[in-house]
Amino acid sequence: MKRDFLHVTDFTADEINATFELAKEVKARFKRREDYKPFKDHSMAMIFAKPSARTRISFETGFFRMGGHALYLGPSDISIGKREAVKDIARVISRYNDVIMARLFEHAHVLELAEFASVPVINGLTDYNHPCQIMADMFTILEHRGHLDDLKVVYVGDGNNIVHSWLRLAQRLPFHFVCACPEGYSPDAQTIADAKQAGLSQIEISHDPQRSVKDADIVYTDVWASMGQKDQAEERKKRFQGFQVNEALMAATGKESLFMHCLPAERGVETTDGVLESKTSIIFDEAENRMHAQNAILLKICGKA
Ligand code: CP
Ligand code: NVA
């Protein structure tokens, strides 16, 4: 049976922890510039229906450094679901490539891609979730704190794809997760219910960022208008007043909290230059760890580890 990585919950808690261990090991190999080529003579197709910097660069660079070849297929190359049916392109790519990474709009499309592909499929973001990001994020938190005990993560902003992945991670690892978002911008109700029902983590959805960030170990934010919603940006700026992660909000945690952002950031909108550049901002460690976490995910689902 081939393995896919479409949601964080596709991995068990043991597999998630093993992925963090493997990410640490592969990261050390990269830093030593070891000759490490588990993907020699392998190729990965990367389908992008949306723009990307980190996802493209980290997957392409990571796979190349592990001996493989990554093929970039941009929005106009495949036009998935428009020029060609998802189930057709899934089977075509499977005849050429060993693994597929896809960044798509519709979550249903990544599910269909995985169903019809005979090779592993990794979700590089959909409108619903961003599992590779959250694996990199938790790995980064683990590196900085040394452990994941008594962890409080407060996400401030839009209840979007990033939040859905946090909520799914909370079904597998225990932590306190708060999403502070304006009313009407809460995450998906079923995903909240599933996270609560798992009974492992403390889950809160709040509309009061000042109160929510108290005692946060991590304050996390993301853009207010995601890819595909940019026409709502001005309206959202009005609705999200009071939800900016600025110096005052960071001070309201009452402790030296770490600041995270999946990037790209809109400076001066969801957060400020001061917070992004502050000494407790770990955004570039987080960006770097995309590559190490994904390498570990690739090794696992391709049966190399
Ligand atoms: N964080 C992230 O996925 O960045 P890109 O959209 O640039 O890939
Ligand atoms: N929520 C953002 C994440 C970008 C990495 C988006 O979907 O555009």
PDB file of N, CA and C in Angstrom, residues 100-197:
ATOM      1  N   ILE A 100       4.664  12.629  -5.907  1.00  0.00           N
ATOM      2  CA  ILE A 100       4.020  13.872  -6.369  1.00  0.00           C
ATOM      3  C   ILE A 100       3.834  14.805  -5.176  1.00  0.00           C
ATOM      4  N   MET A 101       4.189  16.054  -5.348  1.00  0.00           N
ATOM      5  CA  MET A 101       3.874  17.093  -4.360  1.00  0.00           C
ATOM      6  C   MET A 101       2.915  18.042  -5.068  1.00  0.00           C
ATOM      7  N   ALA A 102       1.817  18.400  -4.426  1.00  0.00           N
ATOM      8  CA  ALA A 102       0.836  19.262  -5.094  1.00  0.00           C
ATOM      9  C   ALA A 102       0.341  20.377  -4.201  1.00  0.00           C
ATOM     10  N   ARG A 103       0.324  21.581  -4.746  1.00  0.00           N
ATOM     11  CA  ARG A 103      -0.308  22.743  -4.100  1.00  0.00           C
ATOM     12  C   ARG A 103      -1.486  23.144  -4.967  1.00  0.00           C
ATOM     13  N   LEU A 104      -2.693  22.928  -4.438  1.00  0.00           N
ATOM     14  CA  LEU A 104      -3.904  23.117  -5.234  1.00  0.00           C
ATOM     15  C   LEU A 104      -4.897  24.013  -4.507  1.00  0.00           C
ATOM     16  N   PHE A 105      -5.897  24.469  -5.209  1.00  0.00           N
ATOM     17  CA  PHE A 105      -6.963  25.232  -4.554  1.00  0.00           C
ATOM     18  C   PHE A 105      -7.882  24.274  -3.793  1.00  0.00           C
ATOM     19  N   GLU A 106      -8.561  23.430  -4.523  1.00  0.00           N
ATOM     20  CA  GLU A 106      -9.602  22.585  -3.907  1.00  0.00           C
ATOM     21  C   GLU A 106      -8.998  21.384  -3.200  1.00  0.00           C
ATOM     22  N   HIS A 107      -9.376  21.227  -1.949  1.00  0.00           N
ATOM     23  CA  HIS A 107      -8.870  20.077  -1.195  1.00  0.00           C
ATOM     24  C   HIS A 107      -9.322  18.759  -1.835  1.00  0.00           C
ATOM     25  N   ALA A 108     -10.534  18.762  -2.392  1.00  0.00           N
ATOM     26  CA  ALA A 108     -11.051  17.538  -3.036  1.00  0.00           C
ATOM     27  C   ALA A 108     -10.127  17.088  -4.164  1.00  0.00           C
ATOM     28  N   HIS A 109      -9.464  18.038  -4.803  1.00  0.00           N
ATOM     29  CA  HIS A 109      -8.564  17.677  -5.895  1.00  0.00           C
ATOM     30  C   HIS A 109      -7.324  16.931  -5.405  1.00  0.00           C
ATOM     31  N   VAL A 110      -6.803  17.317  -4.245  1.00  0.00           N
ATOM     32  CA  VAL A 110      -5.622  16.611  -3.744  1.00  0.00           C
ATOM     33  C   VAL A 110      -6.022  15.197  -3.285  1.00  0.00           C
ATOM     34  N   LEU A 111      -7.247  15.070  -2.768  1.00  0.00           N
ATOM     35  CA  LEU A 111      -7.737  13.746  -2.366  1.00  0.00           C
ATOM     36  C   LEU A 111      -7.886  12.844  -3.599  1.00  0.00           C
ATOM     37  N   GLU A 112      -8.426  13.429  -4.668  1.00  0.00           N
ATOM     38  CA  GLU A 112      -8.614  12.653  -5.902  1.00  0.00           C
ATOM     39  C   GLU A 112      -7.274  12.296  -6.537  1.00  0.00           C
ATOM     40  N   LEU A 113      -6.351  13.245  -6.484  1.00  0.00           N
ATOM     41  CA  LEU A 113      -5.004  12.998  -7.023  1.00  0.00           C
ATOM     42  C   LEU A 113      -4.388  11.790  -6.318  1.00  0.00           C
ATOM     43  N   ALA A 114      -4.507  11.760  -5.009  1.00  0.00           N
ATOM     44  CA  ALA A 114      -3.928  10.663  -4.220  1.00  0.00           C
ATOM     45  C   ALA A 114      -4.653   9.347  -4.500  1.00  0.00           C
ATOM     46  N   GLU A 115      -5.969   9.447  -4.691  1.00  0.00           N
ATOM     47  CA  GLU A 115      -6.744   8.225  -4.944  1.00  0.00           C
ATOM     48  C   GLU A 115      -6.326   7.560  -6.255  1.00  0.00           C
ATOM     49  N   PHE A 116      -6.074   8.376  -7.270  1.00  0.00           N
ATOM     50  CA  PHE A 116      -5.779   7.802  -8.588  1.00  0.00           C
ATOM     51  C   PHE A 116      -4.295   7.638  -8.875  1.00  0.00           C
ATOM     52  N   ALA A 117      -3.425   8.325  -8.131  1.00  0.00           N
ATOM     53  CA  ALA A 117      -1.982   8.170  -8.362  1.00  0.00           C
ATOM     54  C   ALA A 117      -1.531   6.843  -7.767  1.00  0.00           C
ATOM     55  N   SER A 118      -0.597   6.197  -8.433  1.00  0.00           N
ATOM     56  CA  SER A 118      -0.062   4.949  -7.865  1.00  0.00           C
ATOM     57  C   SER A 118       1.208   5.218  -7.075  1.00  0.00           C
ATOM     58  N   VAL A 119       1.628   6.490  -7.014  1.00  0.00           N
ATOM     59  CA  VAL A 119       2.816   6.880  -6.237  1.00  0.00           C
ATOM     60  C   VAL A 119       2.363   7.782  -5.075  1.00  0.00           C
ATOM     61  N   PRO A 120       3.197   7.921  -4.037  1.00  0.00           N
ATOM     62  CA  PRO A 120       2.803   8.771  -2.905  1.00  0.00           C
ATOM     63  C   PRO A 120       2.536  10.223  -3.305  1.00  0.00           C
ATOM     64  N   VAL A 121       1.554  10.823  -2.654  1.00  0.00           N
ATOM     65  CA  VAL A 121       1.210  12.233  -2.901  1.00  0.00           C
ATOM     66  C   VAL A 121       1.370  13.011  -1.597  1.00  0.00           C
ATOM     67  N   ILE A 122       2.027  14.160  -1.690  1.00  0.00           N
ATOM     68  CA  ILE A 122       2.191  15.061  -0.538  1.00  0.00           C
ATOM     69  C   ILE A 122       1.420  16.344  -0.824  1.00  0.00           C
ATOM     70  N   ASN A 123       0.668  16.790   0.171  1.00  0.00           N
ATOM     71  CA  ASN A 123      -0.104  18.026   0.058  1.00  0.00           C
ATOM     72  C   ASN A 123       0.788  19.217   0.417  1.00  0.00           C
ATOM     73  N   GLY A 124       1.015  20.081  -0.554  1.00  0.00           N
ATOM     74  CA  GLY A 124       1.835  21.276  -0.323  1.00  0.00           C
ATOM     75  C   GLY A 124       0.992  22.521  -0.084  1.00  0.00           C
ATOM     76  N   LEU A 125      -0.241  22.365   0.349  1.00  0.00           N
ATOM     77  CA  LEU A 125      -1.229  23.394   0.703  1.00  0.00           C
ATOM     78  C   LEU A 125      -2.441  23.288  -0.222  1.00  0.00           C
ATOM     79  N   THR A 126      -3.582  23.343   0.421  1.00  0.00           N
ATOM     80  CA  THR A 126      -4.854  23.519  -0.306  1.00  0.00           C
ATOM     81  C   THR A 126      -5.621  24.631   0.415  1.00  0.00           C
ATOM     82  N   ASP A 127      -6.805  24.937  -0.088  1.00  0.00           N
ATOM     83  CA  ASP A 127      -7.635  25.926   0.608  1.00  0.00           C
ATOM     84  C   ASP A 127      -7.953  25.436   2.021  1.00  0.00           C
ATOM     85  N   TYR A 128      -7.938  24.120   2.221  1.00  0.00           N
ATOM     86  CA  TYR A 128      -8.302  23.562   3.537  1.00  0.00           C
ATOM     87  C   TYR A 128      -7.136  23.469   4.510  1.00  0.00           C
ATOM     88  N   ASN A 129      -5.960  23.045   4.055  1.00  0.00           N
ATOM     89  CA  ASN A 129      -4.886  22.795   5.045  1.00  0.00           C
ATOM     90  C   ASN A 129      -3.479  22.953   4.475  1.00  0.00           C
ATOM     91  N   HIS A 130      -2.495  22.817   5.368  1.00  0.00           N
ATOM     92  CA  HIS A 130      -1.082  22.973   4.978  1.00  0.00           C
ATOM     93  C   HIS A 130      -0.238  22.093   5.925  1.00  0.00           C
ATOM     94  N   PRO A 131      -0.347  20.772   5.760  1.00  0.00           N
ATOM     95  CA  PRO A 131       0.266  19.869   6.745  1.00  0.00           C
ATOM     96  C   PRO A 131       1.795  19.941   6.828  1.00  0.00           C
ATOM     97  N   CYS A 132       2.470  20.179   5.709  1.00  0.00           N
ATOM     98  CA  CYS A 132       3.952  20.248   5.761  1.00  0.00           C
ATOM     99  C   CYS A 132       4.390  21.446   6.607  1.00  0.00           C
ATOM    100  N   GLN A 133       3.627  22.540   6.500  1.00  0.00           N
ATOM    101  CA  GLN A 133       3.952  23.737   7.276  1.00  0.00           C
ATOM    102  C   GLN A 133       3.889  23.440   8.777  1.00  0.00           C
ATOM    103  N   ILE A 134       2.836  22.759   9.181  1.00  0.00           N
ATOM    104  CA  ILE A 134       2.647  22.538  10.617  1.00  0.00           C
ATOM    105  C   ILE A 134       3.664  21.536  11.150  1.00  0.00           C
ATOM    106  N   MET A 135       4.076  20.579  10.333  1.00  0.00           N
ATOM    107  CA  MET A 135       5.145  19.662  10.766  1.00  0.00           C
ATOM    108  C   MET A 135       6.436  20.459  10.976  1.00  0.00           C
ATOM    109  N   ALA A 136       6.741  21.363  10.055  1.00  0.00           N
ATOM    110  CA  ALA A 136       7.938  22.198  10.200  1.00  0.00           C
ATOM    111  C   ALA A 136       7.818  23.108  11.417  1.00  0.00           C
ATOM    112  N   ASP A 137       6.614  23.610  11.660  1.00  0.00           N
ATOM    113  CA  ASP A 137       6.396  24.527  12.788  1.00  0.00           C
ATOM    114  C   ASP A 137       6.622  23.809  14.122  1.00  0.00           C
ATOM    115  N   MET A 138       6.031  22.630  14.266  1.00  0.00           N
ATOM    116  CA  MET A 138       6.171  21.932  15.547  1.00  0.00           C
ATOM    117  C   MET A 138       7.620  21.457  15.728  1.00  0.00           C
ATOM    118  N   PHE A 139       8.269  21.071  14.658  1.00  0.00           N
ATOM    119  CA  PHE A 139       9.684  20.691  14.723  1.00  0.00           C
ATOM    120  C   PHE A 139      10.526  21.897  15.189  1.00  0.00           C
ATOM    121  N   THR A 140      10.185  23.070  14.707  1.00  0.00           N
ATOM    122  CA  THR A 140      10.904  24.291  15.086  1.00  0.00           C
ATOM    123  C   THR A 140      10.680  24.610  16.574  1.00  0.00           C
ATOM    124  N   ILE A 141       9.455  24.417  17.029  1.00  0.00           N
ATOM    125  CA  ILE A 141       9.146  24.654  18.445  1.00  0.00           C
ATOM    126  C   ILE A 141       9.943  23.668  19.303  1.00  0.00           C
ATOM    127  N   LEU A 142       9.989  22.418  18.862  1.00  0.00           N
ATOM    128  CA  LEU A 142      10.735  21.386  19.583  1.00  0.00           C
ATOM    129  C   LEU A 142      12.222  21.757  19.659  1.00  0.00           C
ATOM    130  N   GLU A 143      12.764  22.226  18.570  1.00  0.00           N
ATOM    131  CA  GLU A 143      14.178  22.643  18.563  1.00  0.00           C
ATOM    132  C   GLU A 143      14.420  23.781  19.552  1.00  0.00           C
ATOM    133  N   HIS A 144      13.523  24.757  19.565  1.00  0.00           N
ATOM    134  CA  HIS A 144      13.743  25.930  20.410  1.00  0.00           C
ATOM    135  C   HIS A 144      13.515  25.651  21.883  1.00  0.00           C
ATOM    136  N   ARG A 145      12.487  24.843  22.174  1.00  0.00           N
ATOM    137  CA  ARG A 145      12.176  24.600  23.594  1.00  0.00           C
ATOM    138  C   ARG A 145      12.862  23.361  24.146  1.00  0.00           C
ATOM    139  N   GLY A 146      13.216  22.437  23.230  1.00  0.00           N
ATOM    140  CA  GLY A 146      13.853  21.193  23.667  1.00  0.00           C
ATOM    141  C   GLY A 146      12.841  20.112  24.033  1.00  0.00           C
ATOM    142  N   HIS A 147      11.583  20.491  24.162  1.00  0.00           N
ATOM    143  CA  HIS A 147      10.506  19.542  24.493  1.00  0.00           C
ATOM    144  C   HIS A 147       9.177  20.194  24.100  1.00  0.00           C
ATOM    145  N   LEU A 148       8.107  19.391  24.150  1.00  0.00           N
ATOM    146  CA  LEU A 148       6.784  19.933  23.796  1.00  0.00           C
ATOM    147  C   LEU A 148       5.820  19.908  24.996  1.00  0.00           C
ATOM    148  N   ASP A 149       6.391  19.798  26.188  1.00  0.00           N
ATOM    149  CA  ASP A 149       5.549  19.731  27.390  1.00  0.00           C
ATOM    150  C   ASP A 149       4.933  21.109  27.687  1.00  0.00           C
ATOM    151  N   ASP A 150       3.734  21.085  28.252  1.00  0.00           N
ATOM    152  CA  ASP A 150       3.063  22.322  28.707  1.00  0.00           C
ATOM    153  C   ASP A 150       3.145  23.444  27.675  1.00  0.00           C
ATOM    154  N   LEU A 151       2.808  23.094  26.462  1.00  0.00           N
ATOM    155  CA  LEU A 151       2.945  24.053  25.358  1.00  0.00           C
ATOM    156  C   LEU A 151       1.617  24.760  25.084  1.00  0.00           C
ATOM    157  N   LYS A 152       1.676  26.101  25.054  1.00  0.00           N
ATOM    158  CA  LYS A 152       0.492  26.875  24.660  1.00  0.00           C
ATOM    159  C   LYS A 152       0.798  27.647  23.377  1.00  0.00           C
ATOM    160  N   VAL A 153       0.067  27.297  22.312  1.00  0.00           N
ATOM    161  CA  VAL A 153       0.213  27.967  21.012  1.00  0.00           C
ATOM    162  C   VAL A 153      -1.016  28.830  20.804  1.00  0.00           C
ATOM    163  N   VAL A 154      -0.801  30.119  20.595  1.00  0.00           N
ATOM    164  CA  VAL A 154      -1.939  31.009  20.318  1.00  0.00           C
ATOM    165  C   VAL A 154      -1.796  31.556  18.902  1.00  0.00           C
ATOM    166  N   TYR A 155      -2.733  31.182  18.077  1.00  0.00           N
ATOM    167  CA  TYR A 155      -2.792  31.670  16.699  1.00  0.00           C
ATOM    168  C   TYR A 155      -3.744  32.856  16.692  1.00  0.00           C
ATOM    169  N   VAL A 156      -3.286  33.971  16.126  1.00  0.00           N
ATOM    170  CA  VAL A 156      -4.125  35.176  16.073  1.00  0.00           C
ATOM    171  C   VAL A 156      -4.338  35.557  14.607  1.00  0.00           C
ATOM    172  N   GLY A 157      -5.583  35.610  14.161  1.00  0.00           N
ATOM    173  CA  GLY A 157      -5.844  36.017  12.777  1.00  0.00           C
ATOM    174  C   GLY A 157      -6.988  35.246  12.162  1.00  0.00           C
ATOM    175  N   ASP A 158      -6.828  34.902  10.894  1.00  0.00           N
ATOM    176  CA  ASP A 158      -7.892  34.244  10.141  1.00  0.00           C
ATOM    177  C   ASP A 158      -7.917  32.741  10.444  1.00  0.00           C
ATOM    178  N   GLY A 159      -9.084  32.184  10.629  1.00  0.00           N
ATOM    179  CA  GLY A 159      -9.208  30.736  10.889  1.00  0.00           C
ATOM    180  C   GLY A 159      -9.088  29.945   9.597  1.00  0.00           C
ATOM    181  N   ASN A 160      -7.881  29.899   9.056  1.00  0.00           N
ATOM    182  CA  ASN A 160      -7.673  29.412   7.686  1.00  0.00           C
ATOM    183  C   ASN A 160      -7.022  28.023   7.624  1.00  0.00           C
ATOM    184  N   ASN A 161      -6.418  27.733   6.465  1.00  0.00           N
ATOM    185  CA  ASN A 161      -5.770  26.432   6.228  1.00  0.00           C
ATOM    186  C   ASN A 161      -4.673  26.109   7.256  1.00  0.00           C
ATOM    187  N   ILE A 162      -3.951  27.123   7.704  1.00  0.00           N
ATOM    188  CA  ILE A 162      -2.900  26.902   8.702  1.00  0.00           C
ATOM    189  C   ILE A 162      -3.549  26.429  10.011  1.00  0.00           C
ATOM    190  N   VAL A 163      -4.652  27.065  10.374  1.00  0.00           N
ATOM    191  CA  VAL A 163      -5.343  26.709  11.620  1.00  0.00           C
ATOM    192  C   VAL A 163      -5.889  25.277  11.539  1.00  0.00           C
ATOM    193  N   HIS A 164      -6.418  24.909  10.380  1.00  0.00           N
ATOM    194  CA  HIS A 164      -6.934  23.535  10.242  1.00  0.00           C
ATOM    195  C   HIS A 164      -5.820  22.516  10.482  1.00  0.00           C
ATOM    196  N   SER A 165      -4.631  22.822  10.033  1.00  0.00           N
ATOM    197  CA  SER A 165      -3.521  21.875  10.279  1.00  0.00           C
ATOM    198  C   SER A 165      -3.108  21.879  11.750  1.00  0.00           C
ATOM    199  N   TRP A 166      -3.144  23.039  12.394  1.00  0.00           N
ATOM    200  CA  TRP A 166      -2.872  23.071  13.849  1.00  0.00           C
ATOM    201  C   TRP A 166      -3.895  22.210  14.593  1.00  0.00           C
ATOM    202  N   LEU A 167      -5.166  22.350  14.198  1.00  0.00           N
ATOM    203  CA  LEU A 167      -6.230  21.595  14.878  1.00  0.00           C
ATOM    204  C   LEU A 167      -6.062  20.093  14.655  1.00  0.00           C
ATOM    205  N   ARG A 168      -5.627  19.722  13.475  1.00  0.00           N
ATOM    206  CA  ARG A 168      -5.407  18.290  13.215  1.00  0.00           C
ATOM    207  C   ARG A 168      -4.183  17.786  13.978  1.00  0.00           C
ATOM    208  N   LEU A 169      -3.169  18.610  14.095  1.00  0.00           N
ATOM    209  CA  LEU A 169      -1.996  18.183  14.880  1.00  0.00           C
ATOM    210  C   LEU A 169      -2.399  17.966  16.338  1.00  0.00           C
ATOM    211  N   ALA A 170      -3.338  18.791  16.792  1.00  0.00           N
ATOM    212  CA  ALA A 170      -3.813  18.678  18.180  1.00  0.00           C
ATOM    213  C   ALA A 170      -4.595  17.385  18.425  1.00  0.00           C
ATOM    214  N   GLN A 171      -4.953  16.697  17.356  1.00  0.00           N
ATOM    215  CA  GLN A 171      -5.570  15.360  17.506  1.00  0.00           C
ATOM    216  C   GLN A 171      -4.519  14.290  17.750  1.00  0.00           C
ATOM    217  N   ARG A 172      -3.266  14.628  17.484  1.00  0.00           N
ATOM    218  CA  ARG A 172      -2.200  13.630  17.568  1.00  0.00           C
ATOM    219  C   ARG A 172      -1.218  13.897  18.713  1.00  0.00           C
ATOM    220  N   LEU A 173      -0.914  15.196  18.956  1.00  0.00           N
ATOM    221  CA  LEU A 173       0.016  15.547  20.029  1.00  0.00           C
ATOM    222  C   LEU A 173      -0.724  16.430  21.039  1.00  0.00           C
ATOM    223  N   PRO A 174      -0.429  16.298  22.326  1.00  0.00           N
ATOM    224  CA  PRO A 174      -1.138  17.107  23.317  1.00  0.00           C
ATOM    225  C   PRO A 174      -0.517  18.500  23.497  1.00  0.00           C
ATOM    226  N   PHE A 175      -1.317  19.516  23.317  1.00  0.00           N
ATOM    227  CA  PHE A 175      -0.890  20.889  23.624  1.00  0.00           C
ATOM    228  C   PHE A 175      -2.134  21.753  23.769  1.00  0.00           C
ATOM    229  N   HIS A 176      -1.935  22.965  24.200  1.00  0.00           N
ATOM    230  CA  HIS A 176      -3.048  23.900  24.362  1.00  0.00           C
ATOM    231  C   HIS A 176      -3.050  24.801  23.136  1.00  0.00           C
ATOM    232  N   PHE A 177      -4.119  24.730  22.357  1.00  0.00           N
ATOM    233  CA  PHE A 177      -4.183  25.525  21.132  1.00  0.00           C
ATOM    234  C   PHE A 177      -5.347  26.499  21.206  1.00  0.00           C
ATOM    235  N   VAL A 178      -5.046  27.770  20.967  1.00  0.00           N
ATOM    236  CA  VAL A 178      -6.084  28.799  20.938  1.00  0.00           C
ATOM    237  C   VAL A 178      -6.052  29.472  19.573  1.00  0.00           C
ATOM    238  N   CYS A 179      -7.191  29.596  18.947  1.00  0.00           N
ATOM    239  CA  CYS A 179      -7.311  30.383  17.719  1.00  0.00           C
ATOM    240  C   CYS A 179      -8.134  31.618  18.071  1.00  0.00           C
ATOM    241  N   ALA A 180      -7.486  32.780  18.028  1.00  0.00           N
ATOM    242  CA  ALA A 180      -8.190  34.046  18.287  1.00  0.00           C
ATOM    243  C   ALA A 180      -8.442  34.714  16.941  1.00  0.00           C
ATOM    244  N   CYS A 181      -9.718  34.735  16.540  1.00  0.00           N
ATOM    245  CA  CYS A 181     -10.074  35.246  15.213  1.00  0.00           C
ATOM    246  C   CYS A 181     -11.328  36.116  15.338  1.00  0.00           C
ATOM    247  N   PRO A 182     -11.549  37.012  14.371  1.00  0.00           N
ATOM    248  CA  PRO A 182     -12.788  37.797  14.418  1.00  0.00           C
ATOM    249  C   PRO A 182     -14.006  36.882  14.223  1.00  0.00           C
ATOM    250  N   GLU A 183     -15.135  37.311  14.743  1.00  0.00           N
ATOM    251  CA  GLU A 183     -16.358  36.523  14.523  1.00  0.00           C
ATOM    252  C   GLU A 183     -16.625  36.455  13.025  1.00  0.00           C
ATOM    253  N   GLY A 184     -17.033  35.269  12.572  1.00  0.00           N
ATOM    254  CA  GLY A 184     -17.275  35.074  11.139  1.00  0.00           C
ATOM    255  C   GLY A 184     -16.052  34.549  10.409  1.00  0.00           C
ATOM    256  N   TYR A 185     -14.905  34.488  11.097  1.00  0.00           N
ATOM    257  CA  TYR A 185     -13.671  34.002  10.464  1.00  0.00           C
ATOM    258  C   TYR A 185     -13.084  32.821  11.237  1.00  0.00           C
ATOM    259  N   SER A 186     -13.976  32.062  11.880  1.00  0.00           N
ATOM    260  CA  SER A 186     -13.543  30.893  12.650  1.00  0.00           C
ATOM    261  C   SER A 186     -13.170  29.754  11.708  1.00  0.00           C
ATOM    262  N   PRO A 187     -12.336  28.844  12.199  1.00  0.00           N
ATOM    263  CA  PRO A 187     -12.008  27.676  11.380  1.00  0.00           C
ATOM    264  C   PRO A 187     -13.227  26.767  11.179  1.00  0.00           C
ATOM    265  N   ASP A 188     -13.052  25.794  10.308  1.00  0.00           N
ATOM    266  CA  ASP A 188     -14.092  24.826   9.966  1.00  0.00           C
ATOM    267  C   ASP A 188     -14.630  24.114  11.212  1.00  0.00           C
ATOM    268  N   ALA A 189     -15.968  24.107  11.345  1.00  0.00           N
ATOM    269  CA  ALA A 189     -16.597  23.583  12.562  1.00  0.00           C
ATOM    270  C   ALA A 189     -16.307  22.097  12.783  1.00  0.00           C
ATOM    271  N   GLN A 190     -16.300  21.328  11.707  1.00  0.00           N
ATOM    272  CA  GLN A 190     -16.047  19.883  11.850  1.00  0.00           C
ATOM    273  C   GLN A 190     -14.615  19.633  12.332  1.00  0.00           C
ATOM    274  N   THR A 191     -13.685  20.438  11.836  1.00  0.00           N
ATOM    275  CA  THR A 191     -12.283  20.256  12.230  1.00  0.00           C
ATOM    276  C   THR A 191     -12.089  20.626  13.701  1.00  0.00           C
ATOM    277  N   ILE A 192     -12.798  21.642  14.151  1.00  0.00           N
ATOM    278  CA  ILE A 192     -12.753  22.004  15.583  1.00  0.00           C
ATOM    279  C   ILE A 192     -13.344  20.844  16.398  1.00  0.00           C
ATOM    280  N   ALA A 193     -14.503  20.349  15.948  1.00  0.00           N
ATOM    281  CA  ALA A 193     -15.181  19.264  16.679  1.00  0.00           C
ATOM    282  C   ALA A 193     -14.284  18.032  16.762  1.00  0.00           C
ATOM    283  N   ASP A 194     -13.624  17.696  15.671  1.00  0.00           N
ATOM    284  CA  ASP A 194     -12.737  16.509  15.654  1.00  0.00           C
ATOM    285  C   ASP A 194     -11.582  16.695  16.637  1.00  0.00           C
ATOM    286  N   ALA A 195     -11.027  17.910  16.664  1.00  0.00           N
ATOM    287  CA  ALA A 195      -9.886  18.172  17.568  1.00  0.00           C
ATOM    288  C   ALA A 195     -10.334  18.065  19.021  1.00  0.00           C
ATOM    289  N   LYS A 196     -11.527  18.584  19.296  1.00  0.00           N
ATOM    290  CA  LYS A 196     -12.046  18.511  20.681  1.00  0.00           C
ATOM    291  C   LYS A 196     -12.372  17.068  21.045  1.00  0.00           C
ATOM    292  N   GLN A 197     -13.001  16.375  20.109  1.00  0.00           N
ATOM    293  CA  GLN A 197     -13.433  14.999  20.366  1.00  0.00           C
ATOM    294  C   GLN A 197     -12.251  14.072  20.639  1.00  0.00           C
TER     295      GLN A 197
END
